[in-house]
GROMACS .gro file of C-alpha atoms in nm:
model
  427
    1UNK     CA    1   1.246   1.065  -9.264
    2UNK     CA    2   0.945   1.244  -9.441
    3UNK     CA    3   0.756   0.926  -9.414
    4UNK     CA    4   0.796   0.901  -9.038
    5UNK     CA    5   0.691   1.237  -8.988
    6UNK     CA    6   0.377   1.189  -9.200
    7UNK     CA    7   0.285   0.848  -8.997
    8UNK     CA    8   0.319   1.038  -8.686
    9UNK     CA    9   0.033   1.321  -8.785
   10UNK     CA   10  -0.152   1.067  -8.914
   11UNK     CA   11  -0.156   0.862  -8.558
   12UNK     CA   12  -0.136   1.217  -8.396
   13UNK     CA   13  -0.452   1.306  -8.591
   14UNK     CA   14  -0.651   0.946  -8.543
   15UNK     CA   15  -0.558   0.981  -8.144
   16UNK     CA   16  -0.640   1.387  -8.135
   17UNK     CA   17  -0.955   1.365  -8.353
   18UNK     CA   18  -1.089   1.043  -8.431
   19UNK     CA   19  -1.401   1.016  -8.656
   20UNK     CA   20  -1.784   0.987  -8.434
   21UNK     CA   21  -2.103   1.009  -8.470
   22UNK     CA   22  -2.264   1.323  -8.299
   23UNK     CA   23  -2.600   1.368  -8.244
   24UNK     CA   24  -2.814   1.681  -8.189
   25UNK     CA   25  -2.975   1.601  -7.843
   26UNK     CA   26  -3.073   1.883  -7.674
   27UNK     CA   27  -3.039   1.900  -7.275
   28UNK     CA   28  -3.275   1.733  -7.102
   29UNK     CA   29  -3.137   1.767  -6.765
   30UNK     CA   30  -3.432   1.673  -6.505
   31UNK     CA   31  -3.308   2.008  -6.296
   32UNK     CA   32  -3.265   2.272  -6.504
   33UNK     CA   33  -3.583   2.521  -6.489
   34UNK     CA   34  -3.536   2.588  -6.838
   35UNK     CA   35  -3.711   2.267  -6.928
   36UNK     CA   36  -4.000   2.363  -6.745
   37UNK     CA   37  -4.274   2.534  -6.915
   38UNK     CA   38  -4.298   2.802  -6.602
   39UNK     CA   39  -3.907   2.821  -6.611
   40UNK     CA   40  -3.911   2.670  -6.236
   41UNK     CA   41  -3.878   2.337  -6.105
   42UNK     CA   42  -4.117   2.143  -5.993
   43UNK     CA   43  -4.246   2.116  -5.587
   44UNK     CA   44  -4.372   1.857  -5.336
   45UNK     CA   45  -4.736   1.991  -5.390
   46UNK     CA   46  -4.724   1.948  -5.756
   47UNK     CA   47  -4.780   1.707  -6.048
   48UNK     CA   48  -4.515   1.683  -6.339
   49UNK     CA   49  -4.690   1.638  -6.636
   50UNK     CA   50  -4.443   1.464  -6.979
   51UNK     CA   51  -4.519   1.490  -7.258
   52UNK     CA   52  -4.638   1.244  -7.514
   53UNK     CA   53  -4.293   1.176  -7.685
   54UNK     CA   54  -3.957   1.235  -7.486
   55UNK     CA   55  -3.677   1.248  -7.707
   56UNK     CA   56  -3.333   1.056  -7.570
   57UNK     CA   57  -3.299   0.976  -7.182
   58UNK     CA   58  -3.401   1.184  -6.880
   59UNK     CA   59  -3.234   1.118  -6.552
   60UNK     CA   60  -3.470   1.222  -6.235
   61UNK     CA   61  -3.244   1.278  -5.925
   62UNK     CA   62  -3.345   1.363  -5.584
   63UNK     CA   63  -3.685   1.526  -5.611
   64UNK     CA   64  -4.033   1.576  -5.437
   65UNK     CA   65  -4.367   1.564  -5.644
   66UNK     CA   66  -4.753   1.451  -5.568
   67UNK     CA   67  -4.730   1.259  -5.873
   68UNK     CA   68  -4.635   1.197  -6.268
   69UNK     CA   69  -4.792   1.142  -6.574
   70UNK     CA   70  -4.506   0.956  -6.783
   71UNK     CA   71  -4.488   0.999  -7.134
   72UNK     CA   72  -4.609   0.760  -7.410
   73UNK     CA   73  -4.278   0.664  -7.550
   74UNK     CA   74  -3.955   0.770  -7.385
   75UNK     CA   75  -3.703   0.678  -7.115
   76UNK     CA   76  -3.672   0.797  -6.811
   77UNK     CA   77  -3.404   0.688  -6.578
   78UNK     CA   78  -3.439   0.704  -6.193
   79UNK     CA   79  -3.098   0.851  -6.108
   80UNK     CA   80  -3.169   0.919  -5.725
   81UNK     CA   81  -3.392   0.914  -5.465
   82UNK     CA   82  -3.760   1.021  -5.577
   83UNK     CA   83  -4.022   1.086  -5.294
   84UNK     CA   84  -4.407   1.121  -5.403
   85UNK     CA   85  -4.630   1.305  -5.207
   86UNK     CA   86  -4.707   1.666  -5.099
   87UNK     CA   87  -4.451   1.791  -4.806
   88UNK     CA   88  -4.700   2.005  -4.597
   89UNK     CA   89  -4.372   2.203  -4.411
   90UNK     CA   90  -4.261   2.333  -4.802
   91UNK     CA   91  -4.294   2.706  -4.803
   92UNK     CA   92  -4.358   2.894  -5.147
   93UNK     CA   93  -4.510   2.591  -5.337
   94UNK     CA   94  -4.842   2.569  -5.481
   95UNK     CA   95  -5.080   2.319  -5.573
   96UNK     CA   96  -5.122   2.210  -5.977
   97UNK     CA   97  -4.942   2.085  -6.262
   98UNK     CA   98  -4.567   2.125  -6.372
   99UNK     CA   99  -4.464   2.053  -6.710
  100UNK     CA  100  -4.182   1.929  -6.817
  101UNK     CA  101  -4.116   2.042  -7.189
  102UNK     CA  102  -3.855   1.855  -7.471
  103UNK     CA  103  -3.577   2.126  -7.553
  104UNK     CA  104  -3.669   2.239  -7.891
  105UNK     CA  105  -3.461   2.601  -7.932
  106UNK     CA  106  -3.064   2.581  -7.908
  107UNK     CA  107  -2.778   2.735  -8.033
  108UNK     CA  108  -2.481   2.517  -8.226
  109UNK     CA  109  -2.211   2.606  -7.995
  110UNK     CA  110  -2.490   2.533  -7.674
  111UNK     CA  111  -2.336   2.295  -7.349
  112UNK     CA  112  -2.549   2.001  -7.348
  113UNK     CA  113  -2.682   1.936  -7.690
  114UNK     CA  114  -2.459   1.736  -7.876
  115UNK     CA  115  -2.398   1.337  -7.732
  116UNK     CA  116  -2.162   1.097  -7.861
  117UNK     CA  117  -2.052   0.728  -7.740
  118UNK     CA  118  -1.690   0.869  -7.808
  119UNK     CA  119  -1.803   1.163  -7.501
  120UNK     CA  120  -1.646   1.110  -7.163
  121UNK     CA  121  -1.686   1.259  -6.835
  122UNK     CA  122  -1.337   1.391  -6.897
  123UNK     CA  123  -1.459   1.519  -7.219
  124UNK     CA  124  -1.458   1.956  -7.207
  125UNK     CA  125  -1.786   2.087  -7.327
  126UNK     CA  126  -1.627   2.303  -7.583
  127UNK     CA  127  -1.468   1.940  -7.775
  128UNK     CA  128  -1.843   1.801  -7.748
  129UNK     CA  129  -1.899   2.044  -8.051
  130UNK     CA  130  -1.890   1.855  -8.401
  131UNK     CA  131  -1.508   1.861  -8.496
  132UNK     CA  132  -1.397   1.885  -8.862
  133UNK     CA  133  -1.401   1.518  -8.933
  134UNK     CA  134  -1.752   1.399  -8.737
  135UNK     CA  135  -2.073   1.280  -8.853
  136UNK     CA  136  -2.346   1.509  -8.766
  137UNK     CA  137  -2.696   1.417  -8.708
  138UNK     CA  138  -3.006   1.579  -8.623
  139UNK     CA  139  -3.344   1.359  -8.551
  140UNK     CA  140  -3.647   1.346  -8.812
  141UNK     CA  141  -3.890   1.289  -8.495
  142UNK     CA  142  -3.852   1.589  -8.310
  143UNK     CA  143  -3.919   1.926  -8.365
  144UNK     CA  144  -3.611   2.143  -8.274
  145UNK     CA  145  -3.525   2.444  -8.349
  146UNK     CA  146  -3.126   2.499  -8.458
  147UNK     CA  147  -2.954   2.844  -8.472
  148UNK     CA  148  -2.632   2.785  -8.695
  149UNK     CA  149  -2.302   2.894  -8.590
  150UNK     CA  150  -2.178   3.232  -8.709
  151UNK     CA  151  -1.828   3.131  -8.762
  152UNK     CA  152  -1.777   2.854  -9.049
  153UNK     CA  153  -1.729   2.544  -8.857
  154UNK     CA  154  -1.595   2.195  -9.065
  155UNK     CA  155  -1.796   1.847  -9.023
  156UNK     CA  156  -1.771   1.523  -9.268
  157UNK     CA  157  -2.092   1.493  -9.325
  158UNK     CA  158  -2.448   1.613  -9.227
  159UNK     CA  159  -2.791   1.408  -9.188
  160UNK     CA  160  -3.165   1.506  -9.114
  161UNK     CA  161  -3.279   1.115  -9.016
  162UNK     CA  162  -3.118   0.917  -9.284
  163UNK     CA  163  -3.132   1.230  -9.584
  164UNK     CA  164  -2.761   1.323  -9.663
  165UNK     CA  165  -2.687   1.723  -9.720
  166UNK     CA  166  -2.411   1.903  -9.894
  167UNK     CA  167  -2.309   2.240  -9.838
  168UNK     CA  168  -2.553   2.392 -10.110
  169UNK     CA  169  -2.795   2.112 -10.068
  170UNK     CA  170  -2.841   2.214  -9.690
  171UNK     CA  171  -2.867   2.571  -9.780
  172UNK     CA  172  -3.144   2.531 -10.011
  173UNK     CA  173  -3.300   2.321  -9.760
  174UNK     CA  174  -3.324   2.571  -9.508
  175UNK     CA  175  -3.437   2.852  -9.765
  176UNK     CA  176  -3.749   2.631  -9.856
  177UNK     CA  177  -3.825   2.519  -9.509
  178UNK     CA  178  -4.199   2.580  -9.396
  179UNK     CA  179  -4.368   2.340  -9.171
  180UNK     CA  180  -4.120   2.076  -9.108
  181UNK     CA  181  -4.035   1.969  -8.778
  182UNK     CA  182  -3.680   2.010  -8.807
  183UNK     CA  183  -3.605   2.443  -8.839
  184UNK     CA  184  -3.268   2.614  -8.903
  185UNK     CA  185  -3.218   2.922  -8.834
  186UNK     CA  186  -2.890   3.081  -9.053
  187UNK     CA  187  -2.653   3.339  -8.835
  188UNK     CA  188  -2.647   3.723  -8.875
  189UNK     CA  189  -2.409   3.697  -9.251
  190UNK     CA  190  -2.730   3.459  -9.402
  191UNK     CA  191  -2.540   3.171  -9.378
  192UNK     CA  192  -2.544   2.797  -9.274
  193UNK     CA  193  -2.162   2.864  -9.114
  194UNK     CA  194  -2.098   2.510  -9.220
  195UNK     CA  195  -1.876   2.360  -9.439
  196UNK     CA  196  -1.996   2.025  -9.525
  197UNK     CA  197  -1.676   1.716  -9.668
  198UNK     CA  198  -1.420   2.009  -9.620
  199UNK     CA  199  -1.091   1.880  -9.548
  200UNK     CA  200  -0.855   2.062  -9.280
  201UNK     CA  201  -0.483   2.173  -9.296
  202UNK     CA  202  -0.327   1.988  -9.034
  203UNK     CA  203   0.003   2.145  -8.861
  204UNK     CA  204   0.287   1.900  -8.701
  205UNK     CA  205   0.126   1.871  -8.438
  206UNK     CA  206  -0.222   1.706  -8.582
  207UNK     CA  207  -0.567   1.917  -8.658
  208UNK     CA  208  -0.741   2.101  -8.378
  209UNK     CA  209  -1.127   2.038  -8.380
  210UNK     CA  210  -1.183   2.344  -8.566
  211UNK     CA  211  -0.969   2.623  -8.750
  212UNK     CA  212  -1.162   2.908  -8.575
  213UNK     CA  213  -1.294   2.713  -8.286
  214UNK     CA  214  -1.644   2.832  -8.102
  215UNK     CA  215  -1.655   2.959  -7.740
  216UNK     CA  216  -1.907   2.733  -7.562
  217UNK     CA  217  -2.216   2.878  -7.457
  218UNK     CA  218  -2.287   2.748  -7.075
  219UNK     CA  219  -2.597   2.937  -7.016
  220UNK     CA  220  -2.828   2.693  -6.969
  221UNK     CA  221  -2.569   2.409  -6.845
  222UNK     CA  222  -2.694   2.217  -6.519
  223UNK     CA  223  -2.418   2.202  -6.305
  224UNK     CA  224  -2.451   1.964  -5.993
  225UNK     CA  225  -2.241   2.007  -5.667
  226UNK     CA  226  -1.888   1.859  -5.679
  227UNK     CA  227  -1.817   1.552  -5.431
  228UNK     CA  228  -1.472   1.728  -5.356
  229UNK     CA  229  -1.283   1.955  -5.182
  230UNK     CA  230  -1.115   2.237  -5.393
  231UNK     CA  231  -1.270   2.136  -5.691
  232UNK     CA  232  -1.099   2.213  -6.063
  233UNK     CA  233  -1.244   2.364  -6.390
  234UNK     CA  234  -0.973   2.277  -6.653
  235UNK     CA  235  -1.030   2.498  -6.994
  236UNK     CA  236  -1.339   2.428  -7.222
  237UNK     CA  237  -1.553   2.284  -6.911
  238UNK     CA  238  -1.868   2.472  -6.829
  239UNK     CA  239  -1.889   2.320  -6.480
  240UNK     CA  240  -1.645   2.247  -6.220
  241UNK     CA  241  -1.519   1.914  -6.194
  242UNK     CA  242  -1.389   1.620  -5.936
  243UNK     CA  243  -1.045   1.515  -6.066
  244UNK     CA  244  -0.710   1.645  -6.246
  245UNK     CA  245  -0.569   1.809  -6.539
  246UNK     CA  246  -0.236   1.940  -6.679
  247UNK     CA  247  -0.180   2.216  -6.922
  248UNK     CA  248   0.126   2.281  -7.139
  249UNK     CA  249   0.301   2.407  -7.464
  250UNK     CA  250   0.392   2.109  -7.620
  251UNK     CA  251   0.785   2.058  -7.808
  252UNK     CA  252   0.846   1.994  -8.123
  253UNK     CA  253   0.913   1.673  -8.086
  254UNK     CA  254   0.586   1.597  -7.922
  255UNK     CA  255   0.414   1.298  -8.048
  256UNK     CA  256   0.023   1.201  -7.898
  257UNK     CA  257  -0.019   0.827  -7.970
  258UNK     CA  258   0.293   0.761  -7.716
  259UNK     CA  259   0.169   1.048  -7.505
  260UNK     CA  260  -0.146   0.878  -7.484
  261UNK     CA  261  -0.008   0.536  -7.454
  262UNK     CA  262   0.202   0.673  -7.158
  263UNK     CA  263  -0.133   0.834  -6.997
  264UNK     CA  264  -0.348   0.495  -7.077
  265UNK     CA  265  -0.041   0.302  -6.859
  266UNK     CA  266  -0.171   0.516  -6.581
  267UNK     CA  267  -0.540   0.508  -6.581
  268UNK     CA  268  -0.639   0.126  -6.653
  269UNK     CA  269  -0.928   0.069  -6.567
  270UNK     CA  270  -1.016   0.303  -6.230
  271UNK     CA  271  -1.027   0.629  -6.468
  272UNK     CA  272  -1.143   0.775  -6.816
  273UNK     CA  273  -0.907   1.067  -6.928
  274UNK     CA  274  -0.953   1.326  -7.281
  275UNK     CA  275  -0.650   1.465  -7.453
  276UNK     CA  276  -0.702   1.769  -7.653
  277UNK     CA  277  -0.570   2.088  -7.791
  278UNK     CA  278  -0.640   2.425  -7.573
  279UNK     CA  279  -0.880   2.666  -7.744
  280UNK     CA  280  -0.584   2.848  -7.878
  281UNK     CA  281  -0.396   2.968  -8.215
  282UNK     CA  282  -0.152   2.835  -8.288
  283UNK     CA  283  -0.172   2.488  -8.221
  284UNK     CA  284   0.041   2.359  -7.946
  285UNK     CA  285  -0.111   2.419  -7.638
  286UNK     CA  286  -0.196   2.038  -7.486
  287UNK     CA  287  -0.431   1.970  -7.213
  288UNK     CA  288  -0.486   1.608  -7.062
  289UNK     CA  289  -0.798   1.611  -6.774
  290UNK     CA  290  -0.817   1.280  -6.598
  291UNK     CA  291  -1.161   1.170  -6.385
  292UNK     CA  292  -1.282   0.861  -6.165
  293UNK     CA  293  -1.481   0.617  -6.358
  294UNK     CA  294  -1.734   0.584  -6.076
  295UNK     CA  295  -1.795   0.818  -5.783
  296UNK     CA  296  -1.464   1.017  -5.726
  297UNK     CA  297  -1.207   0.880  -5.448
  298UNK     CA  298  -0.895   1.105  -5.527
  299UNK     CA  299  -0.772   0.816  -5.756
  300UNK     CA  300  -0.774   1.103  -6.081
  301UNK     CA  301  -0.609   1.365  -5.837
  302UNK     CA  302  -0.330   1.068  -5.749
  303UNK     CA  303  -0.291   0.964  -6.147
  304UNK     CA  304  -0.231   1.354  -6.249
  305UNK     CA  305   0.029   1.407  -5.983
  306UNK     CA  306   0.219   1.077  -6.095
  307UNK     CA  307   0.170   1.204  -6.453
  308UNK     CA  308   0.310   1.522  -6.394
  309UNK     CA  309   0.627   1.387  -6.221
  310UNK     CA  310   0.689   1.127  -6.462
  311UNK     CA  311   0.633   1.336  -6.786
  312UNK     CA  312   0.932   1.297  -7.045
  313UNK     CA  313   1.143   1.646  -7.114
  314UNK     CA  314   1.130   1.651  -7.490
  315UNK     CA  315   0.738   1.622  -7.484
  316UNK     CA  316   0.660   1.975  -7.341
  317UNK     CA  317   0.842   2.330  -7.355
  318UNK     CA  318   0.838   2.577  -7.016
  319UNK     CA  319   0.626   2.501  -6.698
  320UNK     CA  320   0.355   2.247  -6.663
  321UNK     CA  321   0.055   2.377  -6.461
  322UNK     CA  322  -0.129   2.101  -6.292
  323UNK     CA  323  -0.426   2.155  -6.128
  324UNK     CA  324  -0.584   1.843  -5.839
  325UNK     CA  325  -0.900   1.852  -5.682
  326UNK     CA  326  -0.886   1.793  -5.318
  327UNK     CA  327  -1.045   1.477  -5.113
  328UNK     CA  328  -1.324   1.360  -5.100
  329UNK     CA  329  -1.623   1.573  -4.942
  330UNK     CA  330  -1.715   1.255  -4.756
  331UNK     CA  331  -1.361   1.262  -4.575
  332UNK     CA  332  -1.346   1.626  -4.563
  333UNK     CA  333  -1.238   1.717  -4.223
  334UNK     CA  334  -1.138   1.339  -4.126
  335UNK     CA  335  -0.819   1.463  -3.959
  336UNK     CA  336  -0.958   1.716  -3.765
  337UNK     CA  337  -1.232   1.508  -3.640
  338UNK     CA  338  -0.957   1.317  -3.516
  339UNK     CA  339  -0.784   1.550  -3.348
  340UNK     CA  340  -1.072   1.682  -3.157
  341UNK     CA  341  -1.215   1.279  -3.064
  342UNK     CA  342  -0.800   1.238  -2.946
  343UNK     CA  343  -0.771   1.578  -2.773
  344UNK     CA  344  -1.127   1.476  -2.560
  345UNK     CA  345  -0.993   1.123  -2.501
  346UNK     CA  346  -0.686   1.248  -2.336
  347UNK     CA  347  -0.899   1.491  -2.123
  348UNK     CA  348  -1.091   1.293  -1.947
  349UNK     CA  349  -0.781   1.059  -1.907
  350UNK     CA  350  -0.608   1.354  -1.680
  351UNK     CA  351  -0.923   1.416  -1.530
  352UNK     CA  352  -0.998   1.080  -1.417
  353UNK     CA  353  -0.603   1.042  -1.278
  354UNK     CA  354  -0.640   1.377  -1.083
  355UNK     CA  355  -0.969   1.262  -0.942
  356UNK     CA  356  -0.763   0.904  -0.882
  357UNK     CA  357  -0.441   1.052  -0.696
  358UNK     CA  358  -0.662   1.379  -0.527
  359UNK     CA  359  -0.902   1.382  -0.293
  360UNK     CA  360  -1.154   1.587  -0.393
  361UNK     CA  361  -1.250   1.866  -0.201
  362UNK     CA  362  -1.565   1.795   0.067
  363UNK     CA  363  -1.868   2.009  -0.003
  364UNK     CA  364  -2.143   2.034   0.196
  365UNK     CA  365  -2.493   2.060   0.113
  366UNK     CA  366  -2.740   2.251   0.378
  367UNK     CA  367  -2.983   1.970   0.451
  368UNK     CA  368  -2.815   1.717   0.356
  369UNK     CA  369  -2.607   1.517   0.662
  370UNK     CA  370  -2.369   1.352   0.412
  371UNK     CA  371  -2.048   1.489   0.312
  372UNK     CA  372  -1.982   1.502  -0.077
  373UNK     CA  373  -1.693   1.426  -0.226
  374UNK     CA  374  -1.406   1.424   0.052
  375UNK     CA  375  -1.547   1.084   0.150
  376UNK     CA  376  -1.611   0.945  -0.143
  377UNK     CA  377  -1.265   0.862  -0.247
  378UNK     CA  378  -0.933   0.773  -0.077
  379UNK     CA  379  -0.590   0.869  -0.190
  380UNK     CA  380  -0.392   0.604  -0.373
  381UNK     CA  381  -0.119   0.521  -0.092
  382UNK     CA  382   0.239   0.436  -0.183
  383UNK     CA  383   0.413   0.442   0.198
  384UNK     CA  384   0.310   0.316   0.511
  385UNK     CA  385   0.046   0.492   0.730
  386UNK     CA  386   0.302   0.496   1.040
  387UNK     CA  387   0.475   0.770   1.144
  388UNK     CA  388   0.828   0.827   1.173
  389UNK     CA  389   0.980   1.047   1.418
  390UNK     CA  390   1.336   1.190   1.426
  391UNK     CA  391   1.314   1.285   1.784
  392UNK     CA  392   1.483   1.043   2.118
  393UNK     CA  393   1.298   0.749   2.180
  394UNK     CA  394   1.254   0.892   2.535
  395UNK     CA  395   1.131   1.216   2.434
  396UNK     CA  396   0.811   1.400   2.465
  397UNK     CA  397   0.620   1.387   2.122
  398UNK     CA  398   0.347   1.667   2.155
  399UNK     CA  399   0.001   1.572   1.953
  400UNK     CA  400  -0.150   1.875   2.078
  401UNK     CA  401  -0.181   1.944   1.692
  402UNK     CA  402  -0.183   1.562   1.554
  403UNK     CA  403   0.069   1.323   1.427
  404UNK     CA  404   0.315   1.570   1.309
  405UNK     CA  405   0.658   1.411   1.383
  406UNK     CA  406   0.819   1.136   1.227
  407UNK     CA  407   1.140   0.924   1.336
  408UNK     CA  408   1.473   0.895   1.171
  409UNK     CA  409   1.500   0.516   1.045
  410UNK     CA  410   1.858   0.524   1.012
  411UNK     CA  411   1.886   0.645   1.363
  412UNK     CA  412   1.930   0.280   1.535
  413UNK     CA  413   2.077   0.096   1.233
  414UNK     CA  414   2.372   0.391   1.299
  415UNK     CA  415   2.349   0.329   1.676
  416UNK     CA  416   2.394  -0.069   1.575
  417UNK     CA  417   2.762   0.044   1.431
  418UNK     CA  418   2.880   0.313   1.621
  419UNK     CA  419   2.951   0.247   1.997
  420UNK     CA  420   2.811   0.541   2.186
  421UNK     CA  421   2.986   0.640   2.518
  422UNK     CA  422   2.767   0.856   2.805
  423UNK     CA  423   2.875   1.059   3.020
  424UNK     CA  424   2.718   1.182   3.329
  425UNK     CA  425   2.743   1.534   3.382
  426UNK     CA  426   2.799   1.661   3.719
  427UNK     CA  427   2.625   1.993   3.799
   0.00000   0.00000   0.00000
């Protein structure tokens, strides 16, 4: 039995936690003023100036500019629509240069500077921090500027370029440091806050990312407009997102490699989804966050609710709270539009059969000899045009007012049955 229970932590802790590679890249986001050396983004009337060496990638969405002057070795990716030249109707922009400036001062716990392959869009800012068992590595190329945590965070190992540090070894690195490109800065105790091939305790239910996990600073996190309606912000994420997630306290008998094999049944291939422990003490808070691969069509939204119906008893303990983003802003207001385009349609449909079965009234314009509208249409007939009269064939029918009688038609079919005797009257 002991053995079981050890192979599941070890598959809980391989699923929860699995070894990567994390890399110190600071933000580069293409709209975020803090890049810029004015701390404002660049206008129509402008000319962004790189500089000579961009480190990583740098999307450019949906901007105006007179020009650029690209950099001499970096990669920029053209992630929307870019328009050159000077918008003469753009209020409050001036002419000259904007500069665009490589990210050089962050913070450890910072939204947007650490990248991994293992990173998702489902991925919560606050588990993009290095967890206890990752790889850390910061660039020999660039000159950043790194201001260590302040409370002792766990990694496997640590690398400036392809130099290994210890614990001590870092330390002593960062006391001697002068002019290199690469600066530490330790926190408030004089300390690197790092503890460097430092194994974990794990509970029963695998190791969190950290024993005394860092709240994630989102100050300087871009964060563009969701494509949704109701859009969620599940725990950890600095931004709100398109998509689902569920939250719960998970049972004892709890076990992540079938939860995730359940969740992976689910998703295929139309969704990318992170499972991960809640930024809580202790350890058994769960939370799964589910997201469209590609631009968001409410599959995510459908996959959490089918989750969350389908989820076995003995994996969670008291209420599950799901959270769903709502359609698509592109189909946002669909049924109303429909309403309105049927409510119209039907309209005009009673107007036209009024104006069909009704004459319309005539109205008559001074100067004008024709009448308008009493003779323009006729009323649908569904009887004859003659009249019929209930009076004696030899009586007097007065028109002194127009057609206004009408005869009986059963008057000589009756006379055809019934004999009818007459009588003279003698006065």
């Amino acid at each position: 039995m002991s053995s079981i229970i050890l192979l599941q932590c070890i598959a809980t802790i391989i699923v929860c936690t699995s070894a990567a590679t994390v890399t110190w890249l600071p933000n580069s986001s293409f709209k975020l003023p803090e890049n810029y050396k004015d701390g404002k983004l660049p206008c129509s009337k402008q000319t962004l100036v790189f500089p000579e060496l961009v480190v990583g990638s740098i999307s450019i969405a949906d901007t105006e500019l007179t020009e650029m002057i690209l950099p001499e070795e970096g990669e920029l990716i053209l992630d929307d629509i870019l328009t050159l030249g000077a918008d003469p109707a753009e209020k409050n922009c001036t002419d000259g240069n904007a500069y665009y400036i490589d990210k050089t001062s962050s913070s450890w716990n910072q939204a947007g500077v650490w990248y991994s392959p293992s990173f998702s869009e489902a991925t919560p800012d606050s588990d993009r921090v290095p967890c206890f068992n990752d790889i850390v590595k910061f660039p020999s190329d660039a000159r950043i500027t790194v201001t260590l945590p302040k409370e002792t965070q766990y990694v496997k190992s640590l690398y400036i370029g392809d130099e290994s540090f210890t614990t001590e070894q870092f330390r002593q690195r960062i006391l001697q440091q002068s002019e290199q490109r690469q600066q530490f800065v330790l926190n408030e105790f004089s300390t690197t806050g790092l503890e460097i091939g430092k194994h974990m305790t794990c509970t029963d239910f695998g190791c969190p990312c950290q024993v005394v996990p860092m709240k994630i600073d989102c100050s300087s996190k871009f964060c563009p407009k969701p494509t949704c309606v109701d859009p969620i912000k599940p725990l950890g994420f600095c931004c709100e997102i398109c998509g689902g997630s569920i939250l719960f306290d998970a049972d004892k008998g709890f076990d992540m490699l079938s939860f995730s094999e359940f969740v992976a049944k689910y998703t295929k291939d139309s969704a990318q989804f992170h499972i991960g422990f809640a930024a809580e003490i202790p350890i058994r808070r769960i939370q799964l966050v589910v997201v469209d691969k590609s631009e968001y069509d409410g599959s995510s939204a459908e996959i959490i609710n089918s989750i969350n119906y389908n989820m076995l008893d003995h994996w969670y303990k008291g209420p599950k709270l799901a959270s769903i983003s709502g359609s698509p802003i592109s189909r946002a207001g669909l049924g109303v539009k429909i309403f309105v385009s049927m409510f119209f349609a039907v309209a005009l449909s009673l107007i036209a059969l009024y104006v069909y079965y009704y004459k319309v009234p005539e109205v008559r314009i001074p100067g004008m000899s024709r009448v308008v509208g009493g003779s323009m249409f006729s009323r649908f007939q569904n009887r004859s045009d003659s009249i019929v009269s209930l009076t004696r064939r030899d009586s007097v029918v007065s028109t002194a007012r127009g057609p206004t009688a009408f005869r009986n038609p059963l008057y000589d079919s009756k006379r055809g049955r019934v004999q009818v005797e007459e009588t003279v009257v003698e006065d």
